[in-house]
Amino acid sequence: MGSHETETGNTLPTPATPAGRAGLDALLARPGKAVIALDFDGTLAPIVPDPEQARAHPDAVPALAVLAPKVAAVAVITGRPADVAVRHGGFAGVDGLEHLVVLGHYGAERWDAVSGEVSAPAPHPGVAAVREELPGLLDRVGAGPGTWIEDKSRAIAVHTRRAADPQAAFDALRAPLFDLAARHGLIVEPGRMVLELRPPGMDKGVALLQYVGELGAESVLYAGDDLGDLPAYAAVGELRSAGTPGLLVCSGSDEVTELREQADLVVDGPKGVVALLAGLAAHLKD
């Protein structure tokens, strides 16, 4: 994969696909009409055993603060509650991030940097039912120590990363959690040692398409790392088919390969994403 160097010394890698190169060219040609959309965990923030300890890469906010004023918008699209992503990302009250929004709960919640407020509809009733039943279910299937529940308010996630055998615990929980979700009108989104139960119609692809349409964007970059980012990849594919150029970036990991296979550009985890953002910012004129 080739690259070229900016005036400030930042290198900007060349996408491996023609569609990706067209997406990058469109972004660089008309940045004021471009949307930069980013997953949070695993993309802006390194994956850690306890999601409550996840924090954005230390260079992420500085890079975004330089880049955001030069593009139409930066959107962080995450399964987390919007306010949690804002707090863990350190996005609030930062000069230069006025063009940033956080679409939390896969777009069900929206935090806008200008207002500093979160807007959201009423939660799905199935989430409350699952919240009540889930501890008993984990006991019955013998999930064991290290398997734990993360309450995301509008979704419920079961993590196995801290279990003695994370993959075995993950595999044992798949069928019971799919059954539980179906009984309450929810779906299950598998991820990196996590199974998330959430309402249907909530995914990063829907959120991305709605936001790009709202802004009338003429190009889009999406960066993600996990299976939950595949709908956003598909959304970029839809946009490309309709004539809007797009660039798919994979925040590479050894745990998930599906995104790597579809991406136009693979970078080395969150530090690679941040380097790419800094490189873009350096390429774009004030």
Tab-separated table of C-alpha atoms in Angstrom:
chain	number	residue	atom	x	y	z
A	1	MET	CA	0.000	0.000	0.000
A	2	GLY	CA	1.433	3.353	-1.016
A	3	SER	CA	1.396	6.648	0.795
A	4	HIS	CA	2.327	10.257	0.321
A	5	GLU	CA	3.585	12.824	2.797
A	6	THR	CA	1.945	16.048	3.897
A	7	GLU	CA	3.737	19.347	4.351
A	8	THR	CA	3.797	18.708	8.099
A	9	GLY	CA	5.370	15.273	7.703
A	10	ASN	CA	2.170	13.263	8.239
A	11	THR	CA	1.782	10.395	5.810
A	12	LEU	CA	-1.607	9.600	4.308
A	13	PRO	CA	-1.929	5.967	3.200
A	14	THR	CA	-3.408	5.137	-0.183
A	15	PRO	CA	-6.566	2.947	-0.127
A	16	ALA	CA	-6.158	-0.467	-1.718
A	17	THR	CA	-9.336	-0.294	-3.825
A	18	PRO	CA	-10.470	2.017	-6.627
A	19	ALA	CA	-13.677	2.824	-4.739
A	20	GLY	CA	-11.676	3.727	-1.645
A	21	ARG	CA	-9.325	5.941	-3.619
A	22	ALA	CA	-12.319	7.692	-5.176
A	23	GLY	CA	-13.776	8.219	-1.711
A	24	LEU	CA	-10.559	9.715	-0.385
A	25	ASP	CA	-10.174	11.933	-3.457
A	26	ALA	CA	-13.718	13.257	-3.028
A	27	LEU	CA	-13.132	13.963	0.656
A	28	LEU	CA	-9.919	15.855	-0.052
A	29	ALA	CA	-11.441	17.770	-2.965
A	30	ARG	CA	-14.522	19.031	-1.095
A	31	PRO	CA	-13.960	18.529	2.652
A	32	GLY	CA	-16.738	20.952	3.542
A	33	LYS	CA	-19.183	18.407	2.130
A	34	ALA	CA	-17.580	15.369	3.801
A	35	VAL	CA	-18.725	13.417	6.861
A	36	ILE	CA	-16.113	11.612	8.968
A	37	ALA	CA	-17.932	8.839	10.865
A	38	LEU	CA	-16.156	6.810	13.537
A	39	ASP	CA	-16.940	3.946	15.862
A	40	PHE	CA	-15.731	4.457	19.449
A	41	ASP	CA	-14.559	1.246	21.161
A	42	GLY	CA	-11.738	-0.363	19.226
A	43	THR	CA	-11.565	2.542	16.781
A	44	LEU	CA	-11.040	5.740	18.759
A	45	ALA	CA	-10.483	3.915	22.061
A	46	PRO	CA	-8.380	0.773	22.619
A	47	ILE	CA	-10.317	-2.318	23.708
A	48	VAL	CA	-9.882	-3.005	27.442
A	49	PRO	CA	-11.244	-5.790	29.702
A	50	ASP	CA	-13.613	-3.366	31.489
A	51	PRO	CA	-15.545	-1.082	29.079
A	52	GLU	CA	-15.977	1.455	31.872
A	53	GLN	CA	-12.222	1.986	31.758
A	54	ALA	CA	-12.160	2.610	28.000
A	55	ARG	CA	-10.887	6.027	27.021
A	56	ALA	CA	-10.177	7.628	23.662
A	57	HIS	CA	-6.603	7.394	22.457
A	58	PRO	CA	-4.772	10.399	23.962
A	59	ASP	CA	-4.151	11.885	20.510
A	60	ALA	CA	-7.724	11.386	19.274
A	61	VAL	CA	-9.305	14.608	20.528
A	62	PRO	CA	-6.390	16.823	19.426
A	63	ALA	CA	-6.542	15.288	15.939
A	64	LEU	CA	-10.316	15.663	15.746
A	65	ALA	CA	-10.170	19.252	16.969
A	66	VAL	CA	-7.955	20.121	13.993
A	67	LEU	CA	-9.904	18.039	11.475
A	68	ALA	CA	-13.521	18.760	12.482
A	69	PRO	CA	-13.600	22.462	11.478
A	70	LYS	CA	-12.415	21.502	7.983
A	71	VAL	CA	-15.219	19.021	7.194
A	72	ALA	CA	-19.012	19.098	7.265
A	73	ALA	CA	-19.129	17.053	10.455
A	74	VAL	CA	-17.527	14.353	12.546
A	75	ALA	CA	-19.982	11.746	13.840
A	76	VAL	CA	-19.059	9.202	16.500
A	77	ILE	CA	-21.502	6.310	16.019
A	78	THR	CA	-21.562	3.907	18.952
A	79	GLY	CA	-23.664	1.350	20.750
A	80	ARG	CA	-22.868	3.092	24.023
A	81	PRO	CA	-25.167	5.709	25.550
A	82	ALA	CA	-24.271	9.049	24.003
A	83	ASP	CA	-23.318	10.690	27.288
A	84	VAL	CA	-20.995	7.797	28.179
A	85	ALA	CA	-19.179	8.074	24.858
A	86	VAL	CA	-18.879	11.831	25.325
A	87	ARG	CA	-17.434	11.364	28.794
A	88	HIS	CA	-15.050	8.548	27.853
A	89	GLY	CA	-14.033	10.361	24.693
A	90	GLY	CA	-13.436	13.704	26.384
A	91	PHE	CA	-15.427	15.456	23.646
A	92	ALA	CA	-17.313	18.059	25.679
A	93	GLY	CA	-16.192	21.682	25.750
A	94	VAL	CA	-13.289	21.253	23.329
A	95	ASP	CA	-12.495	24.116	20.972
A	96	GLY	CA	-12.687	22.903	17.392
A	97	LEU	CA	-15.217	20.150	18.030
A	98	GLU	CA	-18.284	22.293	17.320
A	99	HIS	CA	-18.908	20.129	14.231
A	100	LEU	CA	-18.974	16.903	16.256
A	101	VAL	CA	-22.015	14.815	17.124
A	102	VAL	CA	-22.255	11.534	19.004
A	103	LEU	CA	-24.951	9.159	17.780
A	104	GLY	CA	-25.338	6.862	20.781
A	105	HIS	CA	-27.297	3.619	21.011
A	106	TYR	CA	-26.815	3.188	17.258
A	107	GLY	CA	-28.435	6.537	16.557
A	108	ALA	CA	-31.315	6.318	19.034
A	109	GLU	CA	-29.586	9.045	21.053
A	110	ARG	CA	-27.837	12.140	19.759
A	111	TRP	CA	-25.436	14.461	21.551
A	112	ASP	CA	-24.552	17.692	19.793
A	113	ALA	CA	-21.368	19.546	20.773
A	114	VAL	CA	-22.984	22.922	20.154
A	115	SER	CA	-25.826	22.411	22.627
A	116	GLY	CA	-24.137	19.842	24.860
A	117	GLU	CA	-27.490	18.075	25.201
A	118	VAL	CA	-28.706	14.537	24.485
A	119	SER	CA	-31.981	13.927	22.660
A	120	ALA	CA	-33.643	10.501	22.626
A	121	PRO	CA	-37.013	8.718	22.263
A	122	ALA	CA	-38.571	6.435	24.885
A	123	PRO	CA	-36.726	3.105	25.397
A	124	HIS	CA	-38.018	-0.217	23.988
A	125	PRO	CA	-40.038	-2.141	26.643
A	126	GLY	CA	-38.241	-5.379	25.804
A	127	VAL	CA	-35.015	-4.016	27.261
A	128	ALA	CA	-36.581	-3.714	30.722
A	129	ALA	CA	-37.887	-7.282	30.513
A	130	VAL	CA	-34.475	-8.622	29.511
A	131	ARG	CA	-32.818	-6.621	32.275
A	132	GLU	CA	-35.029	-8.430	34.799
A	133	GLU	CA	-34.612	-11.943	33.405
A	134	LEU	CA	-30.969	-11.946	32.397
A	135	PRO	CA	-29.268	-12.562	35.794
A	136	GLY	CA	-31.371	-15.686	36.347
A	137	LEU	CA	-30.643	-16.935	32.845
A	138	LEU	CA	-26.895	-16.570	33.348
A	139	ASP	CA	-27.169	-18.577	36.570
A	140	ARG	CA	-29.168	-21.343	34.863
A	141	VAL	CA	-26.728	-21.776	31.978
A	142	GLY	CA	-23.752	-21.713	34.333
A	143	ALA	CA	-22.069	-18.723	32.730
A	144	GLY	CA	-19.495	-18.716	35.511
A	145	PRO	CA	-17.275	-16.023	37.033
A	146	GLY	CA	-15.922	-13.376	34.726
A	147	THR	CA	-19.109	-13.204	32.630
A	148	TRP	CA	-20.884	-9.960	33.401
A	149	ILE	CA	-23.750	-7.715	32.339
A	150	GLU	CA	-23.342	-4.168	31.053
A	151	ASP	CA	-26.554	-2.136	31.261
A	152	LYS	CA	-26.535	0.392	28.419
A	153	SER	CA	-30.008	1.709	29.296
A	154	ARG	CA	-31.408	1.129	25.778
A	155	ALA	CA	-29.561	-2.158	25.334
A	156	ILE	CA	-28.048	-4.889	27.501
A	157	ALA	CA	-24.657	-6.454	26.790
A	158	VAL	CA	-23.176	-9.663	28.185
A	159	HIS	CA	-19.373	-9.716	28.197
A	160	THR	CA	-17.202	-12.843	28.384
A	161	ARG	CA	-13.729	-11.302	27.939
A	162	ARG	CA	-12.919	-11.705	31.660
A	163	ALA	CA	-14.106	-15.351	31.839
A	164	ALA	CA	-11.570	-18.173	32.298
A	165	ASP	CA	-12.335	-19.321	28.725
A	166	PRO	CA	-13.864	-16.267	26.984
A	167	GLN	CA	-14.678	-18.014	23.691
A	168	ALA	CA	-16.291	-21.037	25.367
A	169	ALA	CA	-18.453	-18.769	27.532
A	170	PHE	CA	-19.389	-16.719	24.457
A	171	ASP	CA	-20.383	-19.841	22.509
A	172	ALA	CA	-22.416	-21.261	25.407
A	173	LEU	CA	-24.437	-18.059	25.733
A	174	ARG	CA	-25.296	-17.521	22.075
A	175	ALA	CA	-28.398	-19.742	21.839
A	176	PRO	CA	-29.931	-18.795	25.230
A	177	LEU	CA	-29.456	-15.078	24.580
A	178	PHE	CA	-30.869	-15.283	21.060
A	179	ASP	CA	-33.942	-17.050	22.518
A	180	LEU	CA	-34.314	-14.455	25.289
A	181	ALA	CA	-34.030	-11.576	22.839
A	182	ALA	CA	-36.575	-13.073	20.444
A	183	ARG	CA	-39.142	-13.500	23.232
A	184	HIS	CA	-38.996	-9.779	23.963
A	185	GLY	CA	-38.803	-8.409	20.441
A	186	LEU	CA	-35.075	-7.694	20.545
A	187	ILE	CA	-32.135	-8.815	18.423
A	188	VAL	CA	-28.640	-9.953	19.399
A	189	GLU	CA	-25.531	-8.278	18.012
A	190	PRO	CA	-22.391	-10.409	18.540
A	191	GLY	CA	-19.107	-8.587	18.961
A	192	ARG	CA	-15.615	-9.039	20.346
A	193	MET	CA	-16.380	-11.320	23.332
A	194	VAL	CA	-19.729	-9.579	23.831
A	195	LEU	CA	-23.352	-10.327	22.954
A	196	GLU	CA	-25.600	-7.286	22.932
A	197	LEU	CA	-29.406	-7.462	23.133
A	198	ARG	CA	-31.079	-4.413	21.611
A	199	PRO	CA	-34.174	-3.286	19.702
A	200	PRO	CA	-34.385	-4.025	15.978
A	201	GLY	CA	-33.898	-1.160	13.570
A	202	MET	CA	-31.070	0.237	15.671
A	203	ASP	CA	-27.794	-0.156	13.836
A	204	LYS	CA	-24.888	1.953	12.704
A	205	GLY	CA	-25.911	1.706	9.069
A	206	VAL	CA	-29.320	3.260	9.697
A	207	ALA	CA	-27.723	5.977	11.826
A	208	LEU	CA	-25.090	6.739	9.199
A	209	LEU	CA	-27.529	6.906	6.275
A	210	GLN	CA	-29.864	9.197	8.198
A	211	TYR	CA	-27.075	11.550	9.210
A	212	VAL	CA	-25.422	11.702	5.776
A	213	GLY	CA	-28.850	12.409	4.260
A	214	GLU	CA	-29.583	15.102	6.843
A	215	LEU	CA	-26.392	16.959	5.946
A	216	GLY	CA	-26.555	16.349	2.216
A	217	ALA	CA	-22.976	15.086	2.388
A	218	GLU	CA	-21.105	14.433	-0.861
A	219	SER	CA	-18.556	11.989	0.557
A	220	VAL	CA	-18.175	9.882	3.681
A	221	LEU	CA	-15.421	8.094	5.578
A	222	TYR	CA	-16.399	5.375	8.028
A	223	ALA	CA	-13.945	3.699	10.423
A	224	GLY	CA	-14.810	0.705	12.599
A	225	ASP	CA	-13.373	-2.499	14.048
A	226	ASP	CA	-16.141	-4.954	14.966
A	227	LEU	CA	-19.106	-6.909	13.614
A	228	GLY	CA	-21.473	-4.141	14.711
A	229	ASP	CA	-19.771	-1.906	12.144
A	230	LEU	CA	-20.756	-4.122	9.210
A	231	PRO	CA	-24.132	-2.341	8.764
A	232	ALA	CA	-22.255	0.957	8.450
A	233	TYR	CA	-19.983	-0.627	5.854
A	234	ALA	CA	-23.101	-1.754	3.979
A	235	ALA	CA	-24.506	1.781	4.236
A	236	VAL	CA	-21.366	3.186	2.626
A	237	GLY	CA	-21.825	0.607	-0.105
A	238	GLU	CA	-25.384	1.876	-0.658
A	239	LEU	CA	-24.160	5.449	-0.798
A	240	ARG	CA	-21.486	4.532	-3.324
A	241	SER	CA	-24.086	2.804	-5.509
A	242	ALA	CA	-26.164	5.985	-5.411
A	243	GLY	CA	-23.206	8.140	-6.450
A	244	THR	CA	-21.800	9.325	-3.106
A	245	PRO	CA	-18.111	8.346	-2.810
A	246	GLY	CA	-17.025	6.650	0.409
A	247	LEU	CA	-13.936	5.314	2.153
A	248	LEU	CA	-14.102	2.256	4.427
A	249	VAL	CA	-11.409	2.109	7.107
A	250	CYS	CA	-10.742	-0.882	9.359
A	251	SER	CA	-9.168	-0.345	12.756
A	252	GLY	CA	-7.326	-3.635	12.502
A	253	SER	CA	-7.357	-6.333	15.180
A	254	ASP	CA	-6.656	-10.059	15.354
A	255	GLU	CA	-10.091	-10.784	16.853
A	256	VAL	CA	-12.309	-9.730	13.938
A	257	THR	CA	-11.349	-10.212	10.299
A	258	GLU	CA	-14.645	-9.556	8.496
A	259	LEU	CA	-14.104	-5.791	8.330
A	260	ARG	CA	-10.512	-6.177	7.239
A	261	GLU	CA	-11.703	-8.178	4.225
A	262	GLN	CA	-14.172	-5.480	3.161
A	263	ALA	CA	-12.147	-2.381	4.000
A	264	ASP	CA	-10.497	-0.065	1.490
A	265	LEU	CA	-7.857	0.811	4.056
A	266	VAL	CA	-6.623	-1.108	7.115
A	267	VAL	CA	-4.785	0.751	9.870
A	268	ASP	CA	-3.147	-0.414	13.070
A	269	GLY	CA	-5.927	-0.072	15.646
A	270	PRO	CA	-6.863	3.219	17.330
A	271	LYS	CA	-3.354	4.628	17.004
A	272	GLY	CA	-3.580	4.033	13.258
A	273	VAL	CA	-7.000	5.685	13.105
A	274	VAL	CA	-5.685	8.723	14.953
A	275	ALA	CA	-2.687	8.926	12.625
A	276	LEU	CA	-5.049	8.830	9.647
A	277	LEU	CA	-7.196	11.612	11.116
A	278	ALA	CA	-4.098	13.717	11.741
A	279	GLY	CA	-2.915	13.064	8.212
A	280	LEU	CA	-6.263	14.130	6.767
A	281	ALA	CA	-6.246	17.299	8.851
A	282	ALA	CA	-2.741	18.119	7.633
A	283	HIS	CA	-3.783	17.663	4.000
A	284	LEU	CA	-6.776	19.975	4.276
A	285	LYS	CA	-6.336	23.722	4.158
A	286	ASP	CA	-7.841	25.984	6.803
